[in-house]
Tab-separated table of C-alpha atoms in Angstrom:
chain	number	residue	atom	x	y	z
A	11	MET	CA	9.616	-4.010	39.300
A	12	ASN	CA	7.163	-1.536	37.754
A	13	HIS	CA	9.044	1.525	39.029
A	14	ASN	CA	11.893	0.585	36.675
A	15	ILE	CA	9.554	1.023	33.717
A	16	SER	CA	9.158	4.662	32.678
A	17	ILE	CA	6.036	5.496	30.701
A	18	LEU	CA	4.936	8.503	28.680
A	19	VAL	CA	1.227	8.952	27.956
A	20	ALA	CA	0.201	11.296	25.130
A	21	ASP	CA	-3.433	12.147	24.402
A	22	ASP	CA	-5.239	15.402	23.654
A	23	HIS	CA	-8.240	14.454	25.812
A	24	PRO	CA	-7.437	15.871	29.283
A	25	MET	CA	-9.672	13.530	31.288
A	26	LEU	CA	-8.371	10.395	29.600
A	27	LEU	CA	-4.776	11.588	29.950
A	28	LYS	CA	-5.214	12.395	33.629
A	29	GLY	CA	-7.034	9.140	34.373
A	30	LEU	CA	-4.475	6.952	32.646
A	31	ILE	CA	-1.563	8.692	34.327
A	32	HIS	CA	-3.288	8.198	37.711
A	33	GLU	CA	-3.930	4.487	37.089
A	34	LEU	CA	-0.377	3.818	35.909
A	35	THR	CA	1.067	5.698	38.880
A	36	GLU	CA	-1.144	3.745	41.286
A	37	TYR	CA	0.145	0.544	39.744
A	38	GLY	CA	3.712	1.603	40.529
A	39	PHE	CA	5.027	2.655	37.141
A	40	ASP	CA	7.387	5.605	36.748
A	41	VAL	CA	5.016	7.870	34.831
A	42	LEU	CA	6.515	10.909	33.134
A	43	GLU	CA	4.810	14.224	32.518
A	44	GLY	CA	1.904	13.647	30.112
A	45	ALA	CA	1.730	15.196	26.647
A	46	SER	CA	-1.384	16.694	25.056
A	47	ASN	CA	0.101	16.966	21.566
A	48	GLY	CA	2.474	15.027	19.351
A	49	ALA	CA	5.253	17.601	19.328
A	50	LYS	CA	5.442	17.564	23.129
A	51	ALA	CA	5.429	13.778	23.120
A	52	LEU	CA	8.354	13.720	20.697
A	53	GLU	CA	10.262	16.215	22.833
A	54	ILE	CA	9.785	14.130	25.985
A	55	ILE	CA	10.800	10.916	24.226
A	56	ASP	CA	13.939	12.579	22.871
A	57	LEU	CA	14.936	14.017	26.237
A	58	GLN	CA	13.796	11.413	28.750
A	59	LYS	CA	13.818	8.226	26.648
A	60	PRO	CA	10.889	6.447	28.317
A	61	THR	CA	10.728	2.669	28.257
A	62	ILE	CA	7.226	2.813	26.770
A	63	ALA	CA	5.187	5.553	25.090
A	64	ILE	CA	1.409	5.174	24.983
A	65	LEU	CA	0.159	7.380	22.153
A	66	ASP	CA	-3.176	8.461	20.737
A	67	ILE	CA	-3.239	8.611	16.924
A	68	ASN	CA	-5.026	11.918	16.406
A	69	MET	CA	-3.192	14.658	18.274
A	70	PRO	CA	-2.395	18.308	17.477
A	71	LEU	CA	0.915	19.193	15.764
A	72	LEU	CA	2.038	15.590	15.200
A	73	THR	CA	-0.060	12.425	15.010
A	74	GLY	CA	0.896	9.376	17.022
A	75	PHE	CA	2.100	7.693	13.824
A	76	GLU	CA	4.273	10.684	12.948
A	77	VAL	CA	5.825	10.630	16.416
A	78	ILE	CA	6.660	6.936	16.018
A	79	GLU	CA	8.129	7.458	12.541
A	80	LYS	CA	10.367	10.285	13.744
A	81	CYS	CA	11.503	8.321	16.802
A	82	LYS	CA	12.388	5.271	14.725
A	83	GLU	CA	14.327	7.458	12.288
A	84	ARG	CA	16.349	8.680	15.279
A	85	GLY	CA	17.038	5.166	16.545
A	86	SER	CA	14.857	5.466	19.647
A	87	LEU	CA	14.656	2.359	21.841
A	88	THR	CA	11.268	3.352	23.284
A	89	ARG	CA	8.519	0.775	22.772
A	90	PHE	CA	5.250	2.165	21.390
A	91	ILE	CA	1.658	1.337	22.240
A	92	ILE	CA	-1.196	2.902	20.268
A	93	LEU	CA	-4.327	3.705	22.322
A	94	THR	CA	-7.098	4.749	19.956
A	95	SER	CA	-10.730	4.546	18.903
A	96	TYR	CA	-9.895	3.589	15.308
A	97	LYS	CA	-10.995	0.164	14.061
A	98	GLU	CA	-10.661	0.871	10.327
A	99	LYS	CA	-8.493	-1.523	8.351
A	100	GLU	CA	-6.359	1.202	6.768
A	101	VAL	CA	-5.336	2.420	10.232
A	102	ILE	CA	-4.716	-1.098	11.522
A	103	LEU	CA	-2.657	-1.933	8.429
A	104	LYS	CA	-0.496	1.146	8.938
A	105	ALA	CA	-0.027	0.345	12.637
A	106	GLN	CA	0.951	-3.230	11.826
A	107	LYS	CA	3.634	-2.047	9.394
A	108	MET	CA	5.193	0.303	11.966
A	109	GLY	CA	6.512	-2.368	14.283
A	110	ILE	CA	4.670	-1.146	17.375
A	111	SER	CA	4.379	-3.167	20.595
A	112	GLY	CA	0.637	-2.843	21.079
A	113	TYR	CA	-2.647	-1.590	19.635
A	114	LEU	CA	-5.472	-0.999	22.105
A	115	LEU	CA	-8.912	0.528	21.855
A	116	LYS	CA	-9.804	3.244	24.324
A	117	ASP	CA	-12.823	1.326	25.586
A	118	GLU	CA	-10.624	-1.514	26.867
A	119	SER	CA	-10.219	-2.012	30.609
A	120	PHE	CA	-7.088	-0.849	32.410
A	121	TYR	CA	-6.264	-4.536	32.909
A	122	GLU	CA	-5.732	-4.791	29.144
A	123	ILE	CA	-3.321	-1.853	29.227
A	124	LYS	CA	-1.314	-3.524	31.992
A	125	SER	CA	-1.256	-6.765	30.006
A	126	CYS	CA	-0.079	-4.867	26.950
A	127	ILE	CA	2.746	-3.240	28.904
A	128	ARG	CA	3.864	-6.623	30.242
A	129	SER	CA	3.886	-8.060	26.726
A	130	ALA	CA	5.810	-5.074	25.383
A	131	MET	CA	8.481	-5.583	28.025
A	132	ASN	CA	8.817	-9.194	26.842
A	133	ASP	CA	9.085	-8.003	23.220
A	134	GLU	CA	5.715	-9.560	22.429
A	135	PHE	CA	2.998	-7.818	20.422
A	136	TYR	CA	-0.354	-7.302	22.168
A	137	ALA	CA	-3.571	-5.986	20.642
A	138	SER	CA	-7.290	-5.635	21.155
A	139	LYS	CA	-9.290	-8.468	19.575
A	140	VAL	CA	-10.514	-6.175	16.808
A	141	PHE	CA	-6.931	-5.805	15.530
A	142	ASN	CA	-6.561	-9.461	14.644
A	143	GLU	CA	-10.182	-9.702	13.528
A	144	VAL	CA	-9.635	-6.985	10.936
A	145	LEU	CA	-6.320	-8.503	9.822
A	146	ASN	CA	-7.837	-11.974	9.460
A	147	THR	CA	-11.148	-11.010	7.858
A	148	GLU	CA	-10.403	-7.865	5.863
A	149	ILE	CA	-6.680	-7.597	5.130
A	150	TYR	CA	-5.112	-11.068	4.852
A	151	PRO	CA	-7.846	-12.437	2.521
A	152	GLU	CA	-7.274	-9.568	0.092
A	153	LEU	CA	-3.497	-10.071	0.247
A	154	GLU	CA	-4.074	-13.725	-0.626
A	155	ARG	CA	-6.125	-12.729	-3.669
A	156	ILE	CA	-3.449	-10.322	-4.826
A	157	LYS	CA	-0.900	-13.159	-4.883
A	158	TYR	CA	-2.526	-14.435	-8.073
A	159	LEU	CA	-1.646	-11.232	-9.934
A	160	THR	CA	1.498	-10.918	-12.039
A	161	PRO	CA	4.030	-8.161	-11.247
A	162	SER	CA	2.672	-6.134	-14.186
A	163	GLU	CA	-0.898	-6.517	-12.924
A	164	ARG	CA	0.140	-5.440	-9.420
A	165	THR	CA	1.730	-2.346	-10.925
A	166	ILE	CA	-1.559	-1.565	-12.689
A	167	VAL	CA	-3.426	-2.009	-9.404
A	168	ARG	CA	-1.058	0.362	-7.563
A	169	LEU	CA	-1.469	3.003	-10.253
A	170	ILE	CA	-5.267	2.714	-10.187
A	171	ALA	CA	-5.063	3.079	-6.393
A	172	GLN	CA	-3.148	6.325	-7.061
A	173	GLU	CA	-6.180	7.420	-9.135
A	174	LYS	CA	-4.363	7.154	-12.456
A	175	SER	CA	-6.551	6.803	-15.559
A	176	SER	CA	-5.932	4.182	-18.258
A	177	LYS	CA	-4.373	6.959	-20.360
A	178	ASP	CA	-2.091	7.955	-17.463
A	179	ILE	CA	-1.040	4.330	-16.965
A	180	SER	CA	-0.453	3.927	-20.689
A	181	ASP	CA	1.867	6.932	-20.700
A	182	LEU	CA	3.682	5.992	-17.494
A	183	LEU	CA	4.376	2.394	-18.534
A	184	ALA	CA	4.869	3.121	-22.243
A	185	ILE	CA	2.218	0.594	-23.255
A	186	SER	CA	-0.936	0.965	-25.302
A	187	ILE	CA	-4.297	1.759	-23.740
A	188	ARG	CA	-5.512	-1.522	-25.211
A	189	THR	CA	-2.818	-3.350	-23.204
A	190	VAL	CA	-3.873	-1.505	-20.052
A	191	GLN	CA	-7.471	-2.511	-20.653
A	192	LYS	CA	-6.386	-6.122	-21.195
A	193	HIS	CA	-4.534	-6.055	-17.870
A	194	ARG	CA	-7.623	-4.649	-16.163
A	195	SER	CA	-9.768	-7.416	-17.643
A	196	ASN	CA	-7.322	-10.094	-16.479
A	197	ILE	CA	-7.230	-8.584	-12.979
A	198	ILE	CA	-11.028	-8.602	-12.749
A	199	THR	CA	-11.105	-12.257	-13.830
A	200	LYS	CA	-8.383	-13.357	-11.383
A	201	LEU	CA	-10.009	-11.543	-8.478
A	202	ASP	CA	-13.450	-12.870	-9.432
A	203	LEU	CA	-14.983	-9.398	-9.435
A	204	PRO	CA	-18.354	-8.480	-10.979
A	205	SER	CA	-18.311	-7.554	-14.659
A	206	ALA	CA	-19.581	-4.013	-14.029
A	207	SER	CA	-17.312	-1.379	-15.582
A	208	ASP	CA	-16.494	0.217	-12.223
A	209	ALA	CA	-16.056	-3.042	-10.258
A	210	LEU	CA	-12.258	-2.918	-10.227
A	211	SER	CA	-12.101	0.763	-9.300
A	212	LEU	CA	-14.574	0.246	-6.458
A	213	TRP	CA	-12.686	-2.774	-5.127
A	214	ILE	CA	-9.375	-0.929	-5.265
A	215	SER	CA	-10.882	2.123	-3.567
A	216	LYS	CA	-12.162	-0.089	-0.758
A	217	ASN	CA	-8.723	-1.668	-0.293
A	218	LYS	CA	-6.538	1.268	-1.288
A	219	GLU	CA	-4.140	1.162	1.646
A	220	ILE	CA	-3.409	-2.500	1.013
A	221	PHE	CA	-2.459	-1.868	-2.603
A	222	LEU	CA	-0.346	1.173	-1.887
A	223	SER	CA	1.675	-0.954	0.539
A	224	LEU	CA	2.589	-3.534	-2.118
């Protein structure tokens, strides 16, 4: 029964918040007081322990991701659904790593939200099509390419992603700059990147979040 499922909705857009609360209530869910910022959402989750929290990412005081991180640190049993406009791979990668129950775009129909809630209650992940499209076309292929790198080369990649220069890397790893440059050359060859001097830096910048998660 839907009335046994308590839901918190948190979004800093008043019309969207009001509309979603209305739709969920009409569908018979036990909808808690809405939250227009992350701090309020965290407070409600702590006190009322909703079954599901539907969170926007960008909110005042605490982002949706920060709310989820804090709740998981506290051992919360609430299931989390992200409702957002973000389609960027760095955001999707971060969401995937957080163990959420769903990732939906705000332009989806309410039917999709209901489907997501049902899946969450069955401990199944549910997402908008764009989520898997980005994973399959932009994230997983790059992860496959990275598999060909040695542990030392992956370390070099992570440090470049942290905007470290060859001199910085040389100092940090206690190796010569020539060795760093050799690693960079090997990485470029293994990843089949163009020979331009900035090719590796540009590729890493484009996929920074992937490398920092290694």
